[in-house]
CSV table of C-alpha atoms in Angstrom, one decimal:
chain,number,residue,atom,x,y,z
Y,193,MET,CA,11.0,-0.4,10.2
Y,194,SER,CA,9.2,-2.1,7.5
Y,195,THR,CA,8.7,-1.2,3.8
Y,196,LEU,CA,5.5,-1.5,1.7
Y,197,HIS,CA,6.1,-2.6,-1.6
Y,198,VAL,CA,3.5,-2.5,-4.7
Y,199,ASP,CA,3.7,-4.8,-7.4
Y,200,TRP,CA,2.5,-2.5,-10.6
Y,201,THR,CA,2.4,-5.4,-12.7
Y,202,ARG,CA,-0.5,-6.8,-10.4
Y,203,CYS,CA,-2.1,-3.7,-9.3
Y,204,ASP,CA,-5.4,-3.1,-11.0
Y,205,GLY,CA,-6.4,0.2,-8.6
Y,206,HIS,CA,-9.0,-1.5,-6.4
Y,207,GLY,CA,-7.7,1.1,-3.8
Y,208,LEU,CA,-8.5,-1.2,-0.9
Y,209,CYS,CA,-4.8,-0.5,0.4
Y,210,ALA,CA,-5.3,2.7,0.7
Y,211,GLU,CA,-8.5,2.6,2.5
Y,212,LEU,CA,-6.7,0.0,5.0
Y,213,LEU,CA,-3.5,2.1,5.4
Y,214,PRO,CA,-4.4,5.9,4.8
Y,215,GLU,CA,-1.2,7.0,7.1
Y,216,VAL,CA,0.9,5.3,4.3
Y,217,LEU,CA,-0.8,5.4,1.3
Y,218,THR,CA,-3.4,7.9,-1.0
Y,219,ARG,CA,-4.9,7.0,-4.3
Y,220,ASP,CA,-4.4,8.6,-7.3
Y,221,GLU,CA,-7.5,9.7,-9.5
Y,222,TRP,CA,-7.6,5.9,-10.9
Y,223,GLY,CA,-7.4,4.3,-7.6
Y,224,TYR,CA,-4.2,3.1,-8.0
Y,225,PRO,CA,-1.8,3.8,-4.4
Y,226,LEU,CA,0.3,6.4,-3.9
Y,227,ALA,CA,2.8,7.3,-0.9
Y,228,ARG,CA,1.4,9.7,1.3
Y,229,ARG,CA,4.9,11.0,2.4
Y,230,ALA,CA,6.5,13.9,0.4
Y,231,ASP,CA,9.7,11.8,0.0
Y,232,ARG,CA,7.5,9.2,-1.7
Y,233,SER,CA,8.8,6.5,0.9
Y,234,LEU,CA,6.5,3.3,1.6
Y,235,ASP,CA,8.1,3.0,5.1
Y,236,VAL,CA,5.5,1.8,7.7
Y,237,ALA,CA,6.2,2.7,11.5
Y,238,PRO,CA,6.3,-0.2,13.9
Y,239,GLY,CA,2.9,1.0,15.2
Y,240,LEU,CA,1.4,0.8,12.0
Y,241,GLU,CA,2.5,-3.0,11.0
Y,242,GLU,CA,-0.2,-4.6,11.6
Y,243,HIS,CA,-2.5,-2.4,9.7
Y,244,ALA,CA,0.0,-3.0,6.7
Y,245,ARG,CA,-0.2,-6.8,7.2
Y,246,ARG,CA,-3.8,-6.8,7.1
Y,247,ALA,CA,-3.6,-4.8,3.7
Y,248,VAL,CA,-1.2,-7.1,2.4
Y,249,ASP,CA,-3.4,-10.1,3.2
Y,250,LEU,CA,-6.6,-8.4,1.7
Y,251,CYS,CA,-5.1,-7.1,-1.6
Y,252,PRO,CA,-7.4,-8.8,-4.1
Y,253,LEU,CA,-4.4,-9.3,-6.6
Y,254,LEU,CA,-1.5,-10.0,-4.2
Y,255,ALA,CA,0.3,-6.7,-5.3
Y,256,LEU,CA,1.4,-5.9,-1.8
Y,257,ARG,CA,4.4,-7.4,0.2
Y,258,LEU,CA,5.7,-6.0,3.5
Y,259,ARG,CA,9.4,-6.2,3.5
């Protein structure tokens, strides 16, 4: 299973990642991504890895990584 990592020094709260990966992320009131799960993990299920890669590739500030 892959894990999504947010580089908070780069993230500017555009919110595109949460729109592309709503199963894993939601947004706070300023647009910054938050983990949707109660345990705050950013684990990406195998069936969602393609969507996670797309979110990483389209992040305007390159603030996401998939590990």
